[in-house]
Amino acid sequence: MADKPNLLVIGGAMSAPMRDALAEVFTIHKLFDQDDQQAWLTANGADMPSVLTDGHWGVRPEIMKHLPNVKMISCYGVGYDNIDAADCAARGIMVTHTPNVLNAEVANTALLLWLATSRRLVRDDRFVRSGGWLKGSAPLTHSVDDRKVGILGLGRIGEELARRLAVFNADISYHTRNKKPESPYRYYPSLVDLARDVEVLFCITPGGATTHHLVNREVMDALGPDGTLINVGRGPVVDEAEMVKALQDGRLGNAGLDVFEEEPKVPEALFDMDQVTLLPHVGSATIETRKAMGDLAVNNLLQFQREGTVISPVPECQES
Ligand code: NDP
């Protein structure tokens, strides 16, 4: 089958089962396997009607400009802040992502980070391994029960997180741009006011210009020396330099972080802090959830190729 349509794969998200399913329909070209990506794009970019990418790489402008005939971009991930979806929609390019199938996993990761941070799981694990327990007891920690909890971003994942927080008898409030009239949780039009009134702030918004440094110094100071910040949304939503200073000064109590401003770089100042738990952007990274995401990303491409329709378009492309 010499004339299968071309599929450009950006990033390293394509698993072997994804590749096998896609190879039946497409001729696959992996950008990151090319010795000179720029030269390859210049020579071949115009022949790529379909793209598979992930939430980290997206299709950045320097690549997009080499794809004048792209018709379909499938993003393996729900966050697509590195794809200019509004521009794609205006140009008739379909963009899909993988919502819902990862809600439970990311909510679990948020809870994992909160429990680990509050109960000093990593510190106490080190304490046992280093023989500290033979010399005395570990310091006490704070309970996660009966806490005032704020959720910044009560979307698909935030709602799932809120449901799971009921187990801990959490008193839940939230901030979004639009109040959710049907929500049982307390709405705060101001993020600073929310941060002032809660003990734990979970951040689970998309990235991009509208959320950049939403969690700034004022928000962190409002959360305060006993407060805990958990970020499983996107790194740039939190002003990382200000967060490091706030943790160093004790103006912010604790942090549990899955995402960072310049991944995979993490500020080294955080490495020695017992009050901080660090994860390498693994919010959805279980075998089961990544399979579900892969199936959806692949099926969007296959369905678009066969019928011109998709399963899960990004909101910007839902009308087009
Ligand atoms: P949704 O679109 O369902 O929810 C996003 C929520 O954020 C909505 O409640 C929205 O409300 C709110 N929001 C958006 N912009 C703002 C803003 N400027 N100020 C305040 N609130 C805002 O998305 P999901 O729940 O499916 O996913 C959320 C994000 O989680 C993803 O975009 C991704 O970045 C991140 N994520 C991280 C993962 C990880 O591995 N750590 C894995 C999966 C997702 P409103 O529009 O009313 O403001």
PDB file of C-alpha atoms and ligand atoms in Angstrom, residues 78-81 99-100 102-103 106 152-158 175-178 180 204-207 210-211 214 232-234 258-259 281-284, ligand 1:
ATOM      1  CA  VAL A  78      -6.529  16.836  27.425  1.00  0.00           C
ATOM      2  CA  GLY A  79      -4.391  19.989  27.722  1.00  0.00           C
ATOM      3  CA  TYR A  80      -3.565  21.500  24.336  1.00  0.00           C
ATOM      4  CA  ASP A  81      -2.029  24.840  25.304  1.00  0.00           C
ATOM      5  CA  PRO A  99     -10.893  14.511  27.804  1.00  0.00           C
ATOM      6  CA  ASN A 100     -12.702  12.461  30.487  1.00  0.00           C
ATOM      7  CA  LEU A 102      -8.099  10.595  32.482  1.00  0.00           C
ATOM      8  CA  ASN A 103     -10.276  12.435  35.034  1.00  0.00           C
ATOM      9  CA  VAL A 106      -5.425  12.938  37.577  1.00  0.00           C
ATOM     10  CA  LEU A 152      -8.979  26.372  41.210  1.00  0.00           C
ATOM     11  CA  GLY A 153     -10.626  24.992  38.054  1.00  0.00           C
ATOM     12  CA  LEU A 154     -13.791  22.992  38.700  1.00  0.00           C
ATOM     13  CA  GLY A 155     -13.920  21.320  35.290  1.00  0.00           C
ATOM     14  CA  ARG A 156     -14.007  17.635  34.398  1.00  0.00           C
ATOM     15  CA  ILE A 157     -11.007  16.745  36.603  1.00  0.00           C
ATOM     16  CA  GLY A 158     -11.836  19.274  39.333  1.00  0.00           C
ATOM     17  CA  HIS A 175     -12.861  29.503  41.755  1.00  0.00           C
ATOM     18  CA  THR A 176     -13.510  29.548  38.014  1.00  0.00           C
ATOM     19  CA  ARG A 177     -14.305  32.447  35.680  1.00  0.00           C
ATOM     20  CA  ASN A 178     -17.915  31.309  35.427  1.00  0.00           C
ATOM     21  CA  LYS A 180     -21.466  26.804  38.091  1.00  0.00           C
ATOM     22  CA  ILE A 204      -6.365  22.062  37.984  1.00  0.00           C
ATOM     23  CA  THR A 205      -6.893  24.623  35.220  1.00  0.00           C
ATOM     24  CA  PRO A 206      -5.574  24.517  31.660  1.00  0.00           C
ATOM     25  CA  GLY A 207      -2.362  26.378  30.808  1.00  0.00           C
ATOM     26  CA  THR A 210      -5.458  33.322  30.459  1.00  0.00           C
ATOM     27  CA  THR A 211      -4.120  31.276  33.382  1.00  0.00           C
ATOM     28  CA  LEU A 214      -2.823  33.078  38.132  1.00  0.00           C
ATOM     29  CA  VAL A 232      -1.580  19.200  38.837  1.00  0.00           C
ATOM     30  CA  GLY A 233      -2.768  21.660  36.148  1.00  0.00           C
ATOM     31  CA  ARG A 234       0.076  23.309  34.264  1.00  0.00           C
ATOM     32  CA  ASP A 258       3.305  17.473  39.359  1.00  0.00           C
ATOM     33  CA  VAL A 259       3.906  20.260  36.836  1.00  0.00           C
ATOM     34  CA  HIS A 281       4.294  15.252  35.352  1.00  0.00           C
ATOM     35  CA  VAL A 282       2.708  11.844  35.874  1.00  0.00           C
ATOM     36  CA  GLY A 283      -0.877  12.968  36.533  1.00  0.00           C
ATOM     37  CA  SER A 284      -2.350  10.535  34.007  1.00  0.00           C
TER      38      SER A 284
HETATM   39  P1  NDP B   1     -11.866  21.481  31.803  1.00  0.00           P
HETATM   40  O1  NDP B   1     -11.859  22.349  30.607  1.00  0.00           O
HETATM   41  O2  NDP B   1     -12.973  20.501  31.999  1.00  0.00           O
HETATM   42  O3  NDP B   1     -11.821  22.396  33.127  1.00  0.00           O
HETATM   43  C1  NDP B   1     -11.022  23.538  33.234  1.00  0.00           C
HETATM   44  C2  NDP B   1     -11.511  24.360  34.418  1.00  0.00           C
HETATM   45  O4  NDP B   1     -10.619  25.460  34.596  1.00  0.00           O
HETATM   46  C3  NDP B   1     -12.910  24.915  34.228  1.00  0.00           C
HETATM   47  O5  NDP B   1     -13.600  24.830  35.437  1.00  0.00           O
HETATM   48  C4  NDP B   1     -12.647  26.377  33.863  1.00  0.00           C
HETATM   49  O6  NDP B   1     -13.759  27.179  34.265  1.00  0.00           O
HETATM   50  C5  NDP B   1     -11.389  26.664  34.681  1.00  0.00           C
HETATM   51  N1  NDP B   1     -10.613  27.774  34.136  1.00  0.00           N
HETATM   52  C6  NDP B   1     -10.152  27.909  32.874  1.00  0.00           C
HETATM   53  N2  NDP B   1      -9.508  29.087  32.733  1.00  0.00           N
HETATM   54  C7  NDP B   1      -9.596  29.721  33.931  1.00  0.00           C
HETATM   55  C8  NDP B   1      -9.146  30.981  34.412  1.00  0.00           C
HETATM   56  N3  NDP B   1      -8.480  31.831  33.631  1.00  0.00           N
HETATM   57  N4  NDP B   1      -9.407  31.297  35.693  1.00  0.00           N
HETATM   58  C9  NDP B   1     -10.073  30.445  36.493  1.00  0.00           C
HETATM   59  N5  NDP B   1     -10.518  29.227  36.099  1.00  0.00           N
HETATM   60  C10 NDP B   1     -10.284  28.875  34.822  1.00  0.00           C
HETATM   61  O7  NDP B   1     -10.470  20.744  31.802  1.00  0.00           O
HETATM   62  P2  NDP B   1     -10.047  19.369  32.518  1.00  0.00           P
HETATM   63  O8  NDP B   1     -10.581  19.349  33.902  1.00  0.00           O
HETATM   64  O9  NDP B   1     -10.339  18.237  31.610  1.00  0.00           O
HETATM   65  O10 NDP B   1      -8.446  19.556  32.535  1.00  0.00           O
HETATM   66  C11 NDP B   1      -7.878  20.674  33.168  1.00  0.00           C
HETATM   67  C12 NDP B   1      -6.399  20.762  32.897  1.00  0.00           C
HETATM   68  O11 NDP B   1      -5.697  19.809  33.669  1.00  0.00           O
HETATM   69  C13 NDP B   1      -5.934  20.453  31.469  1.00  0.00           C
HETATM   70  O12 NDP B   1      -6.181  21.500  30.577  1.00  0.00           O
HETATM   71  C14 NDP B   1      -4.461  20.197  31.678  1.00  0.00           C
HETATM   72  O13 NDP B   1      -3.744  21.406  31.587  1.00  0.00           O
HETATM   73  C15 NDP B   1      -4.400  19.671  33.119  1.00  0.00           C
HETATM   74  N6  NDP B   1      -4.022  18.253  33.147  1.00  0.00           N
HETATM   75  C16 NDP B   1      -2.867  17.877  33.782  1.00  0.00           C
HETATM   76  C17 NDP B   1      -2.483  16.554  33.795  1.00  0.00           C
HETATM   77  C18 NDP B   1      -1.234  16.114  34.479  1.00  0.00           C
HETATM   78  O14 NDP B   1      -0.652  15.123  34.065  1.00  0.00           O
HETATM   79  N7  NDP B   1      -0.799  16.786  35.532  1.00  0.00           N
HETATM   80  C19 NDP B   1      -3.269  15.521  33.109  1.00  0.00           C
HETATM   81  C20 NDP B   1      -4.490  16.019  32.529  1.00  0.00           C
HETATM   82  C21 NDP B   1      -4.834  17.339  32.552  1.00  0.00           C
HETATM   83  P3  NDP B   1     -14.102  28.567  33.533  1.00  0.00           P
HETATM   84  O15 NDP B   1     -13.976  28.328  32.064  1.00  0.00           O
HETATM   85  O16 NDP B   1     -15.495  28.876  34.002  1.00  0.00           O
HETATM   86  O17 NDP B   1     -13.116  29.560  34.044  1.00  0.00           O
END
